[in-house]
Short mmCIF file of N, CA and C and ligand atoms in Angstrom, two decimals:
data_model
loop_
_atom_site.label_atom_id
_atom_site.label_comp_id
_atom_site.label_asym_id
_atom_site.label_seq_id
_atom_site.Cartn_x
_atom_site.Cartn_y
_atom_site.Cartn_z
N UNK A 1144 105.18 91.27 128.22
CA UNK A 1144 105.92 91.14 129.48
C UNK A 1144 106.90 89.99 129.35
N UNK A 1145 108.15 90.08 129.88
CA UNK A 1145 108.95 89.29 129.30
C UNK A 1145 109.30 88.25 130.83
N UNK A 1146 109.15 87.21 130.33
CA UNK A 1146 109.46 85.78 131.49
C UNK A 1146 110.29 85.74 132.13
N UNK A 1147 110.24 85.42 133.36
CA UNK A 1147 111.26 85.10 134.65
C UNK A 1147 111.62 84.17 134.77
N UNK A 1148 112.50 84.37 135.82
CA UNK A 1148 112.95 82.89 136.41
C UNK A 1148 112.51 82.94 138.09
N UNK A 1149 112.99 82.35 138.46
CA UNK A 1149 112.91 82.03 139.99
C UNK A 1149 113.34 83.59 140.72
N UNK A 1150 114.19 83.19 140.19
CA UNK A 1150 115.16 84.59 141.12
C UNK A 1150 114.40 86.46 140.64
N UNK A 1151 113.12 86.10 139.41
CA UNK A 1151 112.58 87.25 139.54
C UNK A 1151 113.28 88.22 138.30
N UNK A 1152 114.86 87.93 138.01
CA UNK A 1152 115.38 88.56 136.56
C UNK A 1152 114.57 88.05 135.28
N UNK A 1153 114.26 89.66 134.16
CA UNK A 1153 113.95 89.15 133.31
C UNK A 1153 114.37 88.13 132.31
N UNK A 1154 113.56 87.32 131.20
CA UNK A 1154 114.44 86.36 130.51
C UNK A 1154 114.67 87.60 128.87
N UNK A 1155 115.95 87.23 128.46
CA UNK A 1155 115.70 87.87 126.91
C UNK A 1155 114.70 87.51 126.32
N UNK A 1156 114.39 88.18 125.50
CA UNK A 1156 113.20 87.77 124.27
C UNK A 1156 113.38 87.56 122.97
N UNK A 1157 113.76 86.45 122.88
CA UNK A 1157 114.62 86.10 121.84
C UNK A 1157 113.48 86.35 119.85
N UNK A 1158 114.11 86.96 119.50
CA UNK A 1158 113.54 87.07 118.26
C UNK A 1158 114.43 86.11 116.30
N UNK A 1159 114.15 86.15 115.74
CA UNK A 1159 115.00 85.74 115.03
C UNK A 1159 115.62 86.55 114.59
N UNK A 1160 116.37 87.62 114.93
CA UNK A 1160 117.51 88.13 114.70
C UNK A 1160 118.56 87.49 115.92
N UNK A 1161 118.05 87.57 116.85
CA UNK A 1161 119.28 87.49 118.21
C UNK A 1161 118.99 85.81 118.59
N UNK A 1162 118.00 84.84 117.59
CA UNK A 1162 118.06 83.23 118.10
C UNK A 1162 118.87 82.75 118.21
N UNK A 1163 119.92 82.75 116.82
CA UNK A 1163 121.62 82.32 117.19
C UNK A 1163 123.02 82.58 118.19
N UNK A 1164 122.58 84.12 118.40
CA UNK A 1164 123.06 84.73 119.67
C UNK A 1164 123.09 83.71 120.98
N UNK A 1165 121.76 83.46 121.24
CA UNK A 1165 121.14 83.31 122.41
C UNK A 1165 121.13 81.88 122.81
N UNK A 1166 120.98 80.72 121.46
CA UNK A 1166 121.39 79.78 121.88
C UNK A 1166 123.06 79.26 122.10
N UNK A 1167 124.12 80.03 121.24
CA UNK A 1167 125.38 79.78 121.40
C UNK A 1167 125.41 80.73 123.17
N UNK A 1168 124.54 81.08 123.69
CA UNK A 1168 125.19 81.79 125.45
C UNK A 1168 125.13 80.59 126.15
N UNK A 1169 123.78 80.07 125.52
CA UNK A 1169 123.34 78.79 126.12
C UNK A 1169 124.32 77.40 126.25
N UNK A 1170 125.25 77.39 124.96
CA UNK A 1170 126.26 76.70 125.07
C UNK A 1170 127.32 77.30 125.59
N UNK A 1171 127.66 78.20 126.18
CA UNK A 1171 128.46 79.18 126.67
C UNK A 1171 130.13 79.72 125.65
N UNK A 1172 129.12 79.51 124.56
CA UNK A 1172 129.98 80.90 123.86
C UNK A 1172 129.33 81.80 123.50
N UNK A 1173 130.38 83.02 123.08
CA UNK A 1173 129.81 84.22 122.94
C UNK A 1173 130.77 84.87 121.03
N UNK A 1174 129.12 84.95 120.69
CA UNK A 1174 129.07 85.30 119.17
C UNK A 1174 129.29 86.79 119.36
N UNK A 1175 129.74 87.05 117.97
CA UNK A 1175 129.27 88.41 117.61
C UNK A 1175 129.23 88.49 115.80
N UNK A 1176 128.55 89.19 115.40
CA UNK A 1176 128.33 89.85 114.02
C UNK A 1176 129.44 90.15 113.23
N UNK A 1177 129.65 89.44 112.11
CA UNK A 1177 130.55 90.34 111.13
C UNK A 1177 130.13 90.81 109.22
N UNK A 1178 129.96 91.62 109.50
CA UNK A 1178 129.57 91.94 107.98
C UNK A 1178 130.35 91.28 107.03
N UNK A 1179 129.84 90.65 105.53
CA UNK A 1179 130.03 89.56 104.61
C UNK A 1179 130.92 90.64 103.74
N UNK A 1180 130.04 91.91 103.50
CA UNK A 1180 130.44 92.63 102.45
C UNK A 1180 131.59 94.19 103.18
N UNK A 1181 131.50 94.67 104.06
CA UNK A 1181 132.66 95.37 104.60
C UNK A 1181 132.97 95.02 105.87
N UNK A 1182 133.05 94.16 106.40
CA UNK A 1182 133.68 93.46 107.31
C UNK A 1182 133.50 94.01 108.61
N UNK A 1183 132.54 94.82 108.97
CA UNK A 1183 132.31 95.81 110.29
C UNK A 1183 131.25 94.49 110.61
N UNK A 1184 132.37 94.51 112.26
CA UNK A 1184 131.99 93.48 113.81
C UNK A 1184 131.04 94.28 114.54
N UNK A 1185 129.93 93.43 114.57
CA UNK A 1185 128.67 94.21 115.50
C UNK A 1185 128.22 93.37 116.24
N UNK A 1186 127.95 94.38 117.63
CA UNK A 1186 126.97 93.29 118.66
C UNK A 1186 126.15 94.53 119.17
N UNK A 1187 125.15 94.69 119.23
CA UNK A 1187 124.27 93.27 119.44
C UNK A 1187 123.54 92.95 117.87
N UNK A 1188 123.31 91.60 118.35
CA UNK A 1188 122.78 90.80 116.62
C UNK A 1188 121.63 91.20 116.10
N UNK A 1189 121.80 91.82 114.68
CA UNK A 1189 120.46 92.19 113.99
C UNK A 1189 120.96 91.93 112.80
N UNK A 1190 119.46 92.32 111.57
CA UNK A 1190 119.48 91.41 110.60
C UNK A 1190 120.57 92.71 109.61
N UNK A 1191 120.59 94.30 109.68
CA UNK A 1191 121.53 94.57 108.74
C UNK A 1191 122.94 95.45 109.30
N UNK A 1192 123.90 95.29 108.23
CA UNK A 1192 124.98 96.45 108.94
C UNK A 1192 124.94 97.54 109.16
N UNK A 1193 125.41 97.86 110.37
CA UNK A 1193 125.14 99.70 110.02
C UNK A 1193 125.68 101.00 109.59
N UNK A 1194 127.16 99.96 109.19
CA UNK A 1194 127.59 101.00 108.26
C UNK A 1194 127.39 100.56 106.67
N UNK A 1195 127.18 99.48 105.90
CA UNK A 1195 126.67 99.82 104.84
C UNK A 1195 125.08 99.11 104.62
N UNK A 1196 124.80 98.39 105.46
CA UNK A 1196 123.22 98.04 105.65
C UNK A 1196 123.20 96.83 104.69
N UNK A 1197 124.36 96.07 104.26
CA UNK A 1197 123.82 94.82 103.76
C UNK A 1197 123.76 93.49 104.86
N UNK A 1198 122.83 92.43 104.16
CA UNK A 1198 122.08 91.80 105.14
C UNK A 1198 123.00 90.49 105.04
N UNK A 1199 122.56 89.01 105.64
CA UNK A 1199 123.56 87.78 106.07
C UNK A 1199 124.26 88.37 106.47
N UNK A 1200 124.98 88.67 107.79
CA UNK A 1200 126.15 88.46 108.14
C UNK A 1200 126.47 87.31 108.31
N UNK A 1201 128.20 87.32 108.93
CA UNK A 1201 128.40 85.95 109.02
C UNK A 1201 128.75 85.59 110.79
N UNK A 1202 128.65 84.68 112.07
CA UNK A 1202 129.04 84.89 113.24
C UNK A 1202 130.27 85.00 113.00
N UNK A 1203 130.44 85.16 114.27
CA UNK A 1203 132.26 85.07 114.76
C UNK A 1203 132.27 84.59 116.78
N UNK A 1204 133.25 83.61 116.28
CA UNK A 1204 133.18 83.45 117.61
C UNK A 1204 134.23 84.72 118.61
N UNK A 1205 133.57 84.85 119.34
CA UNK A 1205 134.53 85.60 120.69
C UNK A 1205 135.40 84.91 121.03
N UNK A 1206 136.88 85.20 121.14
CA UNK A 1206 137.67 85.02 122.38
C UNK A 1206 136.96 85.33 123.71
N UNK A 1207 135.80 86.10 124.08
CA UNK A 1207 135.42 86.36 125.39
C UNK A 1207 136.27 87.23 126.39
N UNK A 1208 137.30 87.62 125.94
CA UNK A 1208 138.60 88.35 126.48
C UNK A 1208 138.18 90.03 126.08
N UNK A 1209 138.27 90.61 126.84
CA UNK A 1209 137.89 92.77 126.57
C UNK A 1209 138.48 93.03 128.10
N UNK A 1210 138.07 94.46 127.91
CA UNK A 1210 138.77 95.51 128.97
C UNK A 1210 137.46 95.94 129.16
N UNK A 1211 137.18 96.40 130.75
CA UNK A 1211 136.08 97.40 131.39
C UNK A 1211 136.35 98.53 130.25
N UNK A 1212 135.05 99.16 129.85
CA UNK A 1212 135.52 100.32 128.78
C UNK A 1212 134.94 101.61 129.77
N UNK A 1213 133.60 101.25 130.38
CA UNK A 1213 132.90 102.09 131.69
C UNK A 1213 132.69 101.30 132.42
N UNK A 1214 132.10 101.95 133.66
CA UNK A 1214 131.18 101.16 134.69
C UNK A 1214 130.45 102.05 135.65
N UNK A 1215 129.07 101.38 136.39
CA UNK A 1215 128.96 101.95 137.32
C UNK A 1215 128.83 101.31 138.59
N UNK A 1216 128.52 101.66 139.26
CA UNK A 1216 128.28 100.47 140.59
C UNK A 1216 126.62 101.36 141.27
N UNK A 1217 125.90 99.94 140.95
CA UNK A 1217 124.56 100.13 140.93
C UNK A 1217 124.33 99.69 142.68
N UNK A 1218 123.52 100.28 143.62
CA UNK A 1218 123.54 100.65 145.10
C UNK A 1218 121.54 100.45 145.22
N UNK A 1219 121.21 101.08 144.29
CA UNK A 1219 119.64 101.15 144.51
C UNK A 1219 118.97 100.40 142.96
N UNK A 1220 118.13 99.70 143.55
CA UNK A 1220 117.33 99.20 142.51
C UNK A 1220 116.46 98.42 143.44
N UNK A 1221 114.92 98.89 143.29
CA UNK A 1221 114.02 98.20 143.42
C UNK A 1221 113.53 97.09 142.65
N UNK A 1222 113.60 97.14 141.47
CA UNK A 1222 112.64 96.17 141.12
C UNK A 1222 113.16 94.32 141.27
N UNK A 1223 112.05 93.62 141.22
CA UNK A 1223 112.36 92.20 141.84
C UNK A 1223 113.38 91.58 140.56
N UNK A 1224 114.44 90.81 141.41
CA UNK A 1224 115.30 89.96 140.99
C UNK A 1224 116.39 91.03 141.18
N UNK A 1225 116.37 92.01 141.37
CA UNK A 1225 117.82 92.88 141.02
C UNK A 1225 117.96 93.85 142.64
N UNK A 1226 116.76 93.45 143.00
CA UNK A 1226 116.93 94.20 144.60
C UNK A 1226 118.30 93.54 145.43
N UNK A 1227 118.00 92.12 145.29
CA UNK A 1227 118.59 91.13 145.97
C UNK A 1227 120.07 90.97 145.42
N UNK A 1228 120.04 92.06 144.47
CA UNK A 1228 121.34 91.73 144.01
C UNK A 1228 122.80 92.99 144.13
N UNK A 1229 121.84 94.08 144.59
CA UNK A 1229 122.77 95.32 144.90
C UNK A 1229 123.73 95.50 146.12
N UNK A 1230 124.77 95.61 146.17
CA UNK A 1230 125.54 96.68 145.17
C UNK A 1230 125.76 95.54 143.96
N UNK A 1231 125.86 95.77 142.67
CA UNK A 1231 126.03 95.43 141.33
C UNK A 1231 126.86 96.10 140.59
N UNK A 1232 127.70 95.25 139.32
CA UNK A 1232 128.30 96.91 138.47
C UNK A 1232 127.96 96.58 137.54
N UNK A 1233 127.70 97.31 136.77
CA UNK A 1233 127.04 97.56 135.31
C UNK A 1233 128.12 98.02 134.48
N UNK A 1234 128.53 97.61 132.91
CA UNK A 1234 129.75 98.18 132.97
C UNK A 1234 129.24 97.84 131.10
N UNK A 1235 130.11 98.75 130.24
CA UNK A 1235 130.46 98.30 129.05
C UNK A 1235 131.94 97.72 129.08
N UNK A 1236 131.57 96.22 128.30
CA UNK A 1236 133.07 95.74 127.91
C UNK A 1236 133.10 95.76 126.56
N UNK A 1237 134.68 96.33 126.81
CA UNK A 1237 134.99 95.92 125.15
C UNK A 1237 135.33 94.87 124.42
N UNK A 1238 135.36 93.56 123.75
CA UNK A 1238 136.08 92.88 123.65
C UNK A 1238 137.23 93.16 122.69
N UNK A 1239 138.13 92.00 122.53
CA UNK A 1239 139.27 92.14 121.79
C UNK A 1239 138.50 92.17 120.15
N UNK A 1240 137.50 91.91 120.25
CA UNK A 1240 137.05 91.66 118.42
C UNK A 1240 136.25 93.47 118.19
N UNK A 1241 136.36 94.44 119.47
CA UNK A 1241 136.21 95.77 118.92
C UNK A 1241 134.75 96.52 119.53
N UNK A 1242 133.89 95.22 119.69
CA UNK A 1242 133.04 95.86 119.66
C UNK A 1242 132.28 95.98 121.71
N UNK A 1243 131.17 96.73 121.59
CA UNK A 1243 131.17 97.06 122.93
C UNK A 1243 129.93 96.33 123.73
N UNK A 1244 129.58 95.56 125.08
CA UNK A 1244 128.65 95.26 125.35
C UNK A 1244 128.09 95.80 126.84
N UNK A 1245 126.69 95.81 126.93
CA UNK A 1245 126.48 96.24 128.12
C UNK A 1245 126.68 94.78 129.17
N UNK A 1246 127.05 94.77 130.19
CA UNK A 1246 127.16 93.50 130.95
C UNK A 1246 127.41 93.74 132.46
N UNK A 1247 127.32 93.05 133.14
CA UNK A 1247 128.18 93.02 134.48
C UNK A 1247 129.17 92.92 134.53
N UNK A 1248 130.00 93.07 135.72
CA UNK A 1248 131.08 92.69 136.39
C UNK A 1248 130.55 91.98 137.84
N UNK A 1249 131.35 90.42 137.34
CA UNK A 1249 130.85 89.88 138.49
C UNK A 1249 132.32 89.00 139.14
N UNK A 1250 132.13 88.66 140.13
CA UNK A 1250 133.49 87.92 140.97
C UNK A 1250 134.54 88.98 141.03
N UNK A 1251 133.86 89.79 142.15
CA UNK A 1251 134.88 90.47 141.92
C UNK A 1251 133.97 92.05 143.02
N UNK A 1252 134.81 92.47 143.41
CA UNK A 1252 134.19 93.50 144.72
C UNK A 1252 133.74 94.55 143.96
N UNK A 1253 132.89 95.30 144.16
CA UNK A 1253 132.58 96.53 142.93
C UNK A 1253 133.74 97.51 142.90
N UNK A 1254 134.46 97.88 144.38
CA UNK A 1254 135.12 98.49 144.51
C UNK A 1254 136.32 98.46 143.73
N UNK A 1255 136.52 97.22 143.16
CA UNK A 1255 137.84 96.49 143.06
C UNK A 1255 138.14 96.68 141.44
N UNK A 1256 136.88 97.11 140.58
CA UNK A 1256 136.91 97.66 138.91
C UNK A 1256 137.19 98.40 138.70
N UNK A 1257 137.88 98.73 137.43
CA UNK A 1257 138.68 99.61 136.97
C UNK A 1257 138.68 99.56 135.54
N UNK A 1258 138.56 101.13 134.72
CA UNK A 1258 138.61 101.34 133.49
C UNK A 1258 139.55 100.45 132.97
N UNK A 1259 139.60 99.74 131.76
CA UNK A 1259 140.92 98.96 131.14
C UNK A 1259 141.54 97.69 131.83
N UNK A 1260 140.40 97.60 133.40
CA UNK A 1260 140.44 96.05 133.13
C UNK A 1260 140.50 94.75 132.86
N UNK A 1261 141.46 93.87 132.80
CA UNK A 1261 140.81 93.05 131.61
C UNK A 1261 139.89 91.84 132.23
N UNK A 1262 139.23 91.57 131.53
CA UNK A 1262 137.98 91.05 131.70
C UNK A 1262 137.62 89.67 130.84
N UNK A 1263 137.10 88.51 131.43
CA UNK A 1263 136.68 87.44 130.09
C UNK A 1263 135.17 87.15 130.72
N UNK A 1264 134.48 86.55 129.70
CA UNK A 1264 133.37 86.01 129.69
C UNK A 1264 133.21 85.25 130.79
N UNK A 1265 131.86 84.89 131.38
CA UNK A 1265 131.16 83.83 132.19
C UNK A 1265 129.71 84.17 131.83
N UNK A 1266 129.29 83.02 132.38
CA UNK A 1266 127.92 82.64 131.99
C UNK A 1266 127.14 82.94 133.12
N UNK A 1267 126.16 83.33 133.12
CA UNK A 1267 125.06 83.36 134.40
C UNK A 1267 124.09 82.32 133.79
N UNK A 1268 123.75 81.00 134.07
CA UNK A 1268 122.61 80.36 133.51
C UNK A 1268 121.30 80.67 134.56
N UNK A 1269 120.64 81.50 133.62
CA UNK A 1269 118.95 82.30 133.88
C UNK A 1269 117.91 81.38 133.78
N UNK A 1270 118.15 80.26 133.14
CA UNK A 1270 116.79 79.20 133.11
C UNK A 1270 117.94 77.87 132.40
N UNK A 1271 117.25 76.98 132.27
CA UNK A 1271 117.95 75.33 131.20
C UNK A 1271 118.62 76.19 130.39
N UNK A 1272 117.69 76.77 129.50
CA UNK A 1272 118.06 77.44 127.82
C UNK A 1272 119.04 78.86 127.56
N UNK A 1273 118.67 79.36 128.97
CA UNK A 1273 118.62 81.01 128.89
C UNK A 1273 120.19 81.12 129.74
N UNK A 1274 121.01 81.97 129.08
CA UNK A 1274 122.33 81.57 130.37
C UNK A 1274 123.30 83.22 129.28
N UNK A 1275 123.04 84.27 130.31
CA UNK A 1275 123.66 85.07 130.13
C UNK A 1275 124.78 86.29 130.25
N UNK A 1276 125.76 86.30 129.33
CA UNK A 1276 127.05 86.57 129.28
C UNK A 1276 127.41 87.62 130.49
N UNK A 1277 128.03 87.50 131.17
CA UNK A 1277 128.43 88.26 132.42
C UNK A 1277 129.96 87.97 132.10
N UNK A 1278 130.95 89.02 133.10
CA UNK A 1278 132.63 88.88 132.70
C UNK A 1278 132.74 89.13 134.20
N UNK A 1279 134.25 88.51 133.84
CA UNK A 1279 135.04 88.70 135.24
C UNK A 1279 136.88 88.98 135.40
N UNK A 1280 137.01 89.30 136.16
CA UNK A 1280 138.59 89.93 136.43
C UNK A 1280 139.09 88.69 135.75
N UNK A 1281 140.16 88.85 134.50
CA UNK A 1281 140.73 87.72 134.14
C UNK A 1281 142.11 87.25 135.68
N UNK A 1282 142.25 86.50 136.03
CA UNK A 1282 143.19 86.13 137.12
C UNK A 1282 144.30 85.61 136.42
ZN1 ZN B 2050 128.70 96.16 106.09
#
């Protein structure tokens, strides 16, 4: 069962594939994966590539800058920490480095998102340690 916070959202579960991930959110940048040996950018962080499966990658920092690629706008959800938080949008962003993440859209009316958006990083800090990547309408 994975740890809360106050507000009842789960915490990640950080493993040593995604530790480096998770503490650079914590400093509020946002990593992503790049293969050593064919150069394919992956998120989310694991230990091999998946298009040729060799292992070390190397990070890369994000610009934090992408476009809404989907979204939805979430209306019902029971469970605790996320009740209190609907309407919500749920959205894949793309960033400029290619690759795709599941995240929110936050600051910003649900109504008001749109495919090809552009979008940058923010932080939601979930606990001291735990502080995770959410985006918003670049202004
Ligand atoms: Zn590779």
């Amino acid at each position: 069962m994975a740890e809360t916070k106050a507000s009842g959202k789960p915490v990640p579960r950080v493993d040593e594939e995604s530790k480096g991930y998770w503490e650079a959110c914590a400093r509020h940048e946002l990593y992503v994966q790049r293969c050593r040996d064919c150069g394919t950018v992956r998120y989310y962080p694991r230990a091999l590539c998946p298009t040729c499966l060799a292992a070390d990658p190397e990070w890369v920092l994000s610009s934090g800058r992408g476009t809404v690629y989907t979204y939805t706008v979430t209306y019902q959800n029971l469970a605790p920490g996320f009740r209190e938080s609907v309407p919500y949008v749920l959205a894949y962003v793309e960033l400029e480095e290619g690759v795709r993440l599941l995240t929110n859209i936050v600051d910003c009316a649900p109504d008001a998102v749109r495919i090809g958006m552009p979008v940058e990083v923010t932080f939601d800090d979930l606990t001291a340690d735990t502080s995770i990547p959410k985006f918003r309408p670049v202004s």
